[in-house]
Amino acid sequence: IPRIGTILYIDINAYYYAWSLHCRYFDLIGLTFAQGKHYAEENCSDYRQFGIVAVLFEMIPFINLITPITNVIGSLLWACDIERFKEPLRHPRSYLLSPSPALIEQEQTDYGRTEYEKDKISPPNYQDTIHNNIYPSAPSIEKQ
């Protein structure tokens, strides 16, 4: 049954596709995987509506060459609207202020990385780049 199967495919994948587009946003604001999932579940209808349109456009031949890019841009604009207009108690950052114990997972602070892996890699600070010239292609700075 081609029509019913297509509708079911779009409906099943819509929520998860929209949520996957916001995973990086949740990571950048410091939410754990469980906190991001909880926020997406609380706003399930918004994620489903965005995902239905996004998945539907990705199924149209020739248009689907540009829709992955436009879907990412749309999710970024949506994240900007969340940052700008969401009331404080409904904002994703409110989970950082008072997370419930059910949303906190041990050793996981963002999507896919553990606390240990995150501590191992740290970018050089500004003083290191100036005084030690850690980037060999950069011109040397004469010390006075």
Short mmCIF file of N, CA and C in Angstrom, two decimals:
data_model
loop_
_atom_site.label_atom_id
_atom_site.label_comp_id
_atom_site.label_asym_id
_atom_site.label_seq_id
_atom_site.Cartn_x
_atom_site.Cartn_y
_atom_site.Cartn_z
N ILE A 1 0.86 -1.17 0.00
CA ILE A 1 0.00 0.00 0.00
C ILE A 1 0.91 1.24 0.00
N PRO A 2 1.19 1.78 -1.16
CA PRO A 2 2.17 2.85 -1.27
C PRO A 2 1.82 4.12 -0.50
N ARG A 3 0.61 4.57 -0.54
CA ARG A 3 0.27 5.84 0.12
C ARG A 3 0.32 5.72 1.64
N ILE A 4 -0.23 4.66 2.17
CA ILE A 4 -0.25 4.48 3.63
C ILE A 4 1.17 4.26 4.15
N GLY A 5 1.97 3.51 3.42
CA GLY A 5 3.35 3.28 3.84
C GLY A 5 4.17 4.56 3.87
N THR A 6 3.97 5.40 2.88
CA THR A 6 4.68 6.68 2.84
C THR A 6 4.26 7.58 3.99
N ILE A 7 2.97 7.63 4.26
CA ILE A 7 2.47 8.45 5.37
C ILE A 7 3.00 7.94 6.70
N LEU A 8 3.01 6.62 6.87
CA LEU A 8 3.54 6.04 8.11
C LEU A 8 5.04 6.31 8.25
N TYR A 9 5.77 6.20 7.14
CA TYR A 9 7.21 6.47 7.17
C TYR A 9 7.48 7.91 7.61
N ILE A 10 6.75 8.85 7.03
CA ILE A 10 6.93 10.26 7.38
C ILE A 10 6.58 10.50 8.84
N ASP A 11 5.46 9.93 9.29
CA ASP A 11 5.01 10.14 10.66
C ASP A 11 5.96 9.53 11.68
N ILE A 12 6.48 8.36 11.39
CA ILE A 12 7.39 7.69 12.34
C ILE A 12 8.72 8.42 12.42
N ASN A 13 9.25 8.86 11.31
CA ASN A 13 10.57 9.47 11.28
C ASN A 13 10.59 10.96 11.56
N ALA A 14 9.45 11.63 11.54
CA ALA A 14 9.41 13.09 11.67
C ALA A 14 9.98 13.56 12.99
N TYR A 15 9.50 13.02 14.08
CA TYR A 15 9.93 13.45 15.42
C TYR A 15 11.42 13.23 15.61
N TYR A 16 11.90 12.04 15.24
CA TYR A 16 13.30 11.70 15.46
C TYR A 16 14.24 12.50 14.56
N TYR A 17 13.78 12.80 13.35
CA TYR A 17 14.62 13.60 12.45
C TYR A 17 14.76 15.03 12.97
N ALA A 18 13.66 15.61 13.42
CA ALA A 18 13.72 16.98 13.96
C ALA A 18 14.56 17.00 15.23
N TRP A 19 14.43 15.99 16.06
CA TRP A 19 15.22 15.93 17.29
C TRP A 19 16.70 15.79 16.95
N SER A 20 17.03 14.98 15.95
CA SER A 20 18.44 14.81 15.57
C SER A 20 19.05 16.11 15.05
N LEU A 21 18.23 16.95 14.43
CA LEU A 21 18.74 18.24 13.97
C LEU A 21 19.05 19.18 15.14
N HIS A 22 18.42 18.97 16.29
CA HIS A 22 18.66 19.81 17.46
C HIS A 22 19.68 19.22 18.43
N CYS A 23 20.19 18.04 18.16
CA CYS A 23 21.15 17.42 19.09
C CYS A 23 22.39 18.29 19.29
N ARG A 24 22.90 18.88 18.25
CA ARG A 24 24.08 19.74 18.37
C ARG A 24 23.76 20.99 19.20
N TYR A 25 22.57 21.54 19.03
CA TYR A 25 22.13 22.69 19.82
C TYR A 25 22.09 22.33 21.30
N PHE A 26 21.52 21.18 21.63
CA PHE A 26 21.47 20.75 23.03
C PHE A 26 22.88 20.55 23.58
N ASP A 27 23.76 20.02 22.76
CA ASP A 27 25.15 19.82 23.17
C ASP A 27 25.82 21.16 23.47
N LEU A 28 25.58 22.15 22.63
CA LEU A 28 26.22 23.45 22.81
C LEU A 28 25.73 24.19 24.04
N ILE A 29 24.48 24.00 24.43
CA ILE A 29 24.00 24.69 25.63
C ILE A 29 24.26 23.87 26.89
N GLY A 30 24.85 22.67 26.74
CA GLY A 30 25.28 21.91 27.90
C GLY A 30 24.28 20.92 28.46
N LEU A 31 23.27 20.54 27.69
CA LEU A 31 22.31 19.56 28.18
C LEU A 31 22.86 18.15 28.00
N THR A 32 22.49 17.26 28.90
CA THR A 32 22.83 15.85 28.72
C THR A 32 21.88 15.26 27.68
N PHE A 33 22.17 14.05 27.27
CA PHE A 33 21.31 13.37 26.30
C PHE A 33 19.89 13.23 26.86
N ALA A 34 19.79 12.82 28.13
CA ALA A 34 18.48 12.62 28.74
C ALA A 34 17.72 13.94 28.88
N GLN A 35 18.41 15.02 29.19
CA GLN A 35 17.75 16.32 29.31
C GLN A 35 17.25 16.80 27.95
N GLY A 36 18.05 16.61 26.91
CA GLY A 36 17.61 16.98 25.57
C GLY A 36 16.43 16.15 25.11
N LYS A 37 16.46 14.86 25.44
CA LYS A 37 15.34 13.98 25.10
C LYS A 37 14.08 14.42 25.84
N HIS A 38 14.23 14.78 27.10
CA HIS A 38 13.08 15.22 27.89
C HIS A 38 12.49 16.51 27.31
N TYR A 39 13.34 17.44 26.91
CA TYR A 39 12.84 18.68 26.31
C TYR A 39 12.11 18.39 25.00
N ALA A 40 12.68 17.50 24.18
CA ALA A 40 12.03 17.16 22.91
C ALA A 40 10.69 16.46 23.14
N GLU A 41 10.61 15.63 24.18
CA GLU A 41 9.35 14.96 24.48
C GLU A 41 8.30 15.95 24.97
N GLU A 42 8.73 16.96 25.74
CA GLU A 42 7.78 17.97 26.21
C GLU A 42 7.23 18.80 25.05
N ASN A 43 8.01 18.96 24.01
CA ASN A 43 7.61 19.75 22.84
C ASN A 43 7.43 18.84 21.63
N CYS A 44 6.85 17.68 21.86
CA CYS A 44 6.73 16.66 20.82
C CYS A 44 5.96 17.16 19.60
N SER A 45 4.91 17.91 19.80
CA SER A 45 4.12 18.37 18.65
C SER A 45 4.93 19.32 17.76
N ASP A 46 5.74 20.19 18.37
CA ASP A 46 6.59 21.08 17.57
C ASP A 46 7.61 20.29 16.76
N TYR A 47 8.23 19.30 17.41
CA TYR A 47 9.23 18.49 16.71
C TYR A 47 8.58 17.66 15.61
N ARG A 48 7.39 17.14 15.87
CA ARG A 48 6.69 16.34 14.86
C ARG A 48 6.30 17.22 13.66
N GLN A 49 5.80 18.41 13.91
CA GLN A 49 5.40 19.30 12.81
C GLN A 49 6.60 19.70 11.95
N PHE A 50 7.70 20.07 12.59
CA PHE A 50 8.89 20.44 11.83
C PHE A 50 9.42 19.23 11.06
N GLY A 51 9.43 18.08 11.71
CA GLY A 51 9.95 16.87 11.08
C GLY A 51 9.12 16.40 9.91
N ILE A 52 7.80 16.54 9.99
CA ILE A 52 6.94 16.12 8.87
C ILE A 52 7.28 16.92 7.62
N VAL A 53 7.40 18.22 7.76
CA VAL A 53 7.74 19.06 6.61
C VAL A 53 9.14 18.73 6.10
N ALA A 54 10.09 18.55 7.02
CA ALA A 54 11.47 18.28 6.62
C ALA A 54 11.59 16.94 5.89
N VAL A 55 10.98 15.89 6.44
CA VAL A 55 11.05 14.56 5.81
C VAL A 55 10.29 14.57 4.49
N LEU A 56 9.17 15.25 4.44
CA LEU A 56 8.39 15.31 3.21
C LEU A 56 9.18 15.97 2.09
N PHE A 57 9.85 17.08 2.38
CA PHE A 57 10.65 17.74 1.35
C PHE A 57 11.86 16.90 0.93
N GLU A 58 12.38 16.09 1.84
CA GLU A 58 13.51 15.24 1.46
C GLU A 58 13.10 14.06 0.61
N MET A 59 11.82 13.82 0.49
CA MET A 59 11.34 12.71 -0.34
C MET A 59 11.01 13.15 -1.77
N ILE A 60 11.02 14.44 -2.05
CA ILE A 60 10.69 14.94 -3.38
C ILE A 60 11.95 14.91 -4.25
N PRO A 61 11.90 14.21 -5.39
CA PRO A 61 13.09 14.12 -6.24
C PRO A 61 13.57 15.50 -6.71
N PHE A 62 14.86 15.63 -6.84
CA PHE A 62 15.59 16.82 -7.28
C PHE A 62 15.55 17.96 -6.25
N ILE A 63 14.45 18.12 -5.56
CA ILE A 63 14.42 19.12 -4.48
C ILE A 63 15.21 18.59 -3.29
N ASN A 64 15.26 17.26 -3.17
CA ASN A 64 15.97 16.67 -2.03
C ASN A 64 17.48 16.87 -2.11
N LEU A 65 17.97 17.48 -3.16
CA LEU A 65 19.40 17.79 -3.23
C LEU A 65 19.76 18.98 -2.35
N ILE A 66 18.81 19.89 -2.14
CA ILE A 66 19.09 21.07 -1.32
C ILE A 66 18.37 21.04 0.03
N THR A 67 17.37 20.18 0.19
CA THR A 67 16.60 20.21 1.44
C THR A 67 17.38 19.80 2.68
N PRO A 68 18.38 18.92 2.62
CA PRO A 68 19.14 18.68 3.86
C PRO A 68 19.80 19.97 4.39
N ILE A 69 20.26 20.80 3.49
CA ILE A 69 20.88 22.06 3.90
C ILE A 69 19.82 23.01 4.47
N THR A 70 18.69 23.10 3.78
CA THR A 70 17.64 24.00 4.27
C THR A 70 17.02 23.49 5.57
N ASN A 71 17.00 22.17 5.77
CA ASN A 71 16.49 21.64 7.04
C ASN A 71 17.40 22.01 8.20
N VAL A 72 18.70 21.95 7.98
CA VAL A 72 19.64 22.35 9.03
C VAL A 72 19.49 23.85 9.32
N ILE A 73 19.37 24.64 8.28
CA ILE A 73 19.19 26.08 8.47
C ILE A 73 17.88 26.35 9.22
N GLY A 74 16.83 25.64 8.85
CA GLY A 74 15.56 25.80 9.54
C GLY A 74 15.64 25.43 11.01
N SER A 75 16.37 24.36 11.32
CA SER A 75 16.51 23.97 12.73
C SER A 75 17.35 24.98 13.50
N LEU A 76 18.33 25.59 12.83
CA LEU A 76 19.11 26.64 13.49
C LEU A 76 18.27 27.88 13.76
N LEU A 77 17.43 28.25 12.82
CA LEU A 77 16.53 29.39 13.04
C LEU A 77 15.53 29.09 14.15
N TRP A 78 15.10 27.85 14.21
CA TRP A 78 14.20 27.43 15.28
C TRP A 78 14.90 27.52 16.63
N ALA A 79 16.16 27.09 16.68
CA ALA A 79 16.94 27.19 17.93
C ALA A 79 17.12 28.66 18.33
N CYS A 80 17.31 29.54 17.34
CA CYS A 80 17.41 30.98 17.65
C CYS A 80 16.10 31.50 18.24
N ASP A 81 14.98 31.05 17.70
CA ASP A 81 13.69 31.46 18.26
C ASP A 81 13.51 30.93 19.67
N ILE A 82 13.97 29.72 19.93
CA ILE A 82 13.88 29.17 21.29
C ILE A 82 14.72 30.03 22.23
N GLU A 83 15.93 30.37 21.80
CA GLU A 83 16.80 31.19 22.65
C GLU A 83 16.21 32.57 22.90
N ARG A 84 15.56 33.13 21.92
CA ARG A 84 15.08 34.49 22.02
C ARG A 84 13.71 34.61 22.69
N PHE A 85 12.80 33.69 22.40
CA PHE A 85 11.41 33.91 22.79
C PHE A 85 10.84 32.93 23.81
N LYS A 86 11.56 31.89 24.15
CA LYS A 86 11.00 30.90 25.08
C LYS A 86 10.99 31.47 26.48
N GLU A 87 9.90 31.28 27.21
CA GLU A 87 9.84 31.76 28.59
C GLU A 87 10.81 30.95 29.44
N PRO A 88 11.36 31.54 30.50
CA PRO A 88 12.47 30.93 31.24
C PRO A 88 12.20 29.52 31.77
N LEU A 89 11.01 29.25 32.24
CA LEU A 89 10.75 27.92 32.80
C LEU A 89 10.54 26.86 31.73
N ARG A 90 10.29 27.25 30.49
CA ARG A 90 10.10 26.29 29.40
C ARG A 90 11.34 26.20 28.51
N HIS A 91 12.35 26.97 28.81
CA HIS A 91 13.58 27.01 28.01
C HIS A 91 14.42 25.78 28.32
N PRO A 92 15.15 25.24 27.33
CA PRO A 92 16.00 24.07 27.61
C PRO A 92 17.06 24.33 28.67
N ARG A 93 17.53 25.57 28.79
CA ARG A 93 18.55 25.85 29.80
C ARG A 93 18.01 25.73 31.22
N SER A 94 16.70 25.75 31.41
CA SER A 94 16.15 25.60 32.75
C SER A 94 16.47 24.22 33.33
N TYR A 95 16.74 23.24 32.48
CA TYR A 95 17.13 21.91 32.97
C TYR A 95 18.51 21.95 33.61
N LEU A 96 19.33 22.94 33.23
CA LEU A 96 20.65 23.06 33.83
C LEU A 96 20.57 23.68 35.22
N LEU A 97 19.55 24.50 35.47
CA LEU A 97 19.42 25.15 36.76
C LEU A 97 18.91 24.21 37.83
N SER A 98 17.92 23.42 37.51
CA SER A 98 17.36 22.50 38.49
C SER A 98 16.96 21.19 37.83
N PRO A 99 17.95 20.38 37.44
CA PRO A 99 17.60 19.13 36.78
C PRO A 99 17.04 18.12 37.78
N SER A 100 16.06 17.37 37.34
CA SER A 100 15.53 16.33 38.20
C SER A 100 16.50 15.15 38.18
N PRO A 101 16.56 14.36 39.26
CA PRO A 101 17.50 13.23 39.32
C PRO A 101 17.28 12.22 38.21
N ALA A 102 16.06 12.11 37.71
CA ALA A 102 15.79 11.15 36.64
C ALA A 102 16.46 11.55 35.34
N LEU A 103 16.78 12.83 35.19
CA LEU A 103 17.38 13.30 33.94
C LEU A 103 18.90 13.31 33.97
N ILE A 104 19.49 13.08 35.14
CA ILE A 104 20.93 13.15 35.26
C ILE A 104 21.52 11.76 35.09
N GLU A 105 22.46 11.61 34.15
CA GLU A 105 23.16 10.35 33.95
C GLU A 105 24.60 10.53 34.40
N GLN A 106 25.16 9.50 34.99
CA GLN A 106 26.53 9.57 35.47
C GLN A 106 27.50 9.69 34.31
N GLU A 107 28.46 10.57 34.45
CA GLU A 107 29.60 10.75 33.53
C GLU A 107 29.20 11.18 32.13
N GLN A 108 27.98 11.56 31.89
CA GLN A 108 27.62 11.99 30.55
C GLN A 108 27.12 13.42 30.62
N THR A 109 27.85 14.32 29.98
CA THR A 109 27.47 15.72 30.01
C THR A 109 27.00 16.22 28.66
N ASP A 110 27.28 15.51 27.59
CA ASP A 110 26.77 15.91 26.29
C ASP A 110 26.62 14.68 25.43
N TYR A 111 26.23 14.85 24.20
CA TYR A 111 25.88 13.76 23.32
C TYR A 111 27.11 12.98 22.88
N GLY A 112 27.26 11.76 23.38
CA GLY A 112 28.27 10.86 22.89
C GLY A 112 29.64 10.95 23.51
N ARG A 113 29.90 11.93 24.34
CA ARG A 113 31.21 12.03 24.95
C ARG A 113 31.09 11.90 26.45
N THR A 114 32.03 11.20 27.04
CA THR A 114 32.04 11.10 28.49
C THR A 114 32.87 12.23 29.07
N GLU A 115 32.77 12.41 30.36
CA GLU A 115 33.50 13.50 31.03
C GLU A 115 35.01 13.34 30.84
N TYR A 116 35.50 12.10 30.88
CA TYR A 116 36.93 11.85 30.75
C TYR A 116 37.44 12.27 29.38
N GLU A 117 36.72 11.92 28.32
CA GLU A 117 37.15 12.29 26.98
C GLU A 117 37.13 13.80 26.78
N LYS A 118 36.17 14.46 27.39
CA LYS A 118 36.06 15.90 27.24
C LYS A 118 37.21 16.61 27.95
N ASP A 119 37.65 16.08 29.09
CA ASP A 119 38.74 16.71 29.83
C ASP A 119 40.09 16.52 29.15
N LYS A 120 40.26 15.43 28.39
CA LYS A 120 41.54 15.17 27.73
C LYS A 120 41.86 16.21 26.67
N ILE A 121 40.86 16.66 25.97
CA ILE A 121 41.06 17.57 24.85
C ILE A 121 40.65 18.97 25.28
N SER A 122 41.60 19.87 25.26
CA SER A 122 41.26 21.25 25.56
C SER A 122 42.01 22.15 24.58
N PRO A 123 41.34 23.14 24.04
CA PRO A 123 42.00 24.04 23.10
C PRO A 123 43.01 24.91 23.82
N PRO A 124 44.04 25.33 23.11
CA PRO A 124 45.04 26.20 23.75
C PRO A 124 44.42 27.54 24.10
N ASN A 125 44.89 28.11 25.18
CA ASN A 125 44.36 29.43 25.55
C ASN A 125 45.12 30.51 24.78
N TYR A 126 44.64 31.71 24.89
CA TYR A 126 45.16 32.82 24.10
C TYR A 126 46.63 33.11 24.45
N GLN A 127 46.97 33.04 25.73
CA GLN A 127 48.35 33.33 26.14
C GLN A 127 49.34 32.33 25.56
N ASP A 128 48.95 31.06 25.48
CA ASP A 128 49.84 30.06 24.88
C ASP A 128 50.11 30.37 23.42
N THR A 129 49.10 30.80 22.71
CA THR A 129 49.30 31.08 21.29
C THR A 129 50.20 32.29 21.07
N ILE A 130 50.13 33.26 21.96
CA ILE A 130 50.96 34.46 21.80
C ILE A 130 52.40 34.21 22.22
N HIS A 131 52.60 33.66 23.41
CA HIS A 131 53.95 33.55 23.96
C HIS A 131 54.73 32.35 23.44
N ASN A 132 54.07 31.26 23.15
CA ASN A 132 54.79 30.06 22.73
C ASN A 132 54.74 29.83 21.23
N ASN A 133 53.96 30.61 20.52
CA ASN A 133 53.80 30.44 19.08
C ASN A 133 53.58 28.98 18.72
N ILE A 134 52.49 28.41 19.27
CA ILE A 134 52.24 26.99 19.06
C ILE A 134 51.76 26.67 17.66
N TYR A 135 51.43 27.70 16.88
CA TYR A 135 51.05 27.47 15.50
C TYR A 135 52.24 27.84 14.62
N PRO A 136 52.91 26.85 14.01
CA PRO A 136 54.13 27.14 13.26
C PRO A 136 53.92 28.03 12.04
N SER A 137 52.72 28.05 11.48
CA SER A 137 52.52 28.88 10.29
C SER A 137 52.31 30.35 10.65
N ALA A 138 52.08 30.63 11.92
CA ALA A 138 51.86 32.01 12.34
C ALA A 138 53.20 32.74 12.40
N PRO A 139 53.21 34.03 12.10
CA PRO A 139 54.46 34.78 12.19
C PRO A 139 54.91 34.88 13.64
N SER A 140 56.20 34.87 13.83
CA SER A 140 56.72 34.94 15.19
C SER A 140 56.51 36.33 15.77
N ILE A 141 56.32 36.36 17.07
CA ILE A 141 56.11 37.63 17.77
C ILE A 141 57.41 37.99 18.49
N GLU A 142 57.89 39.15 18.21
CA GLU A 142 59.12 39.62 18.84
C GLU A 142 58.82 40.04 20.27
N LYS A 143 59.53 39.46 21.22
CA LYS A 143 59.34 39.83 22.62
C LYS A 143 60.24 41.02 22.93
N GLN A 144 59.69 41.98 23.65
CA GLN A 144 60.46 43.19 23.95
C GLN A 144 61.02 43.14 25.34
#
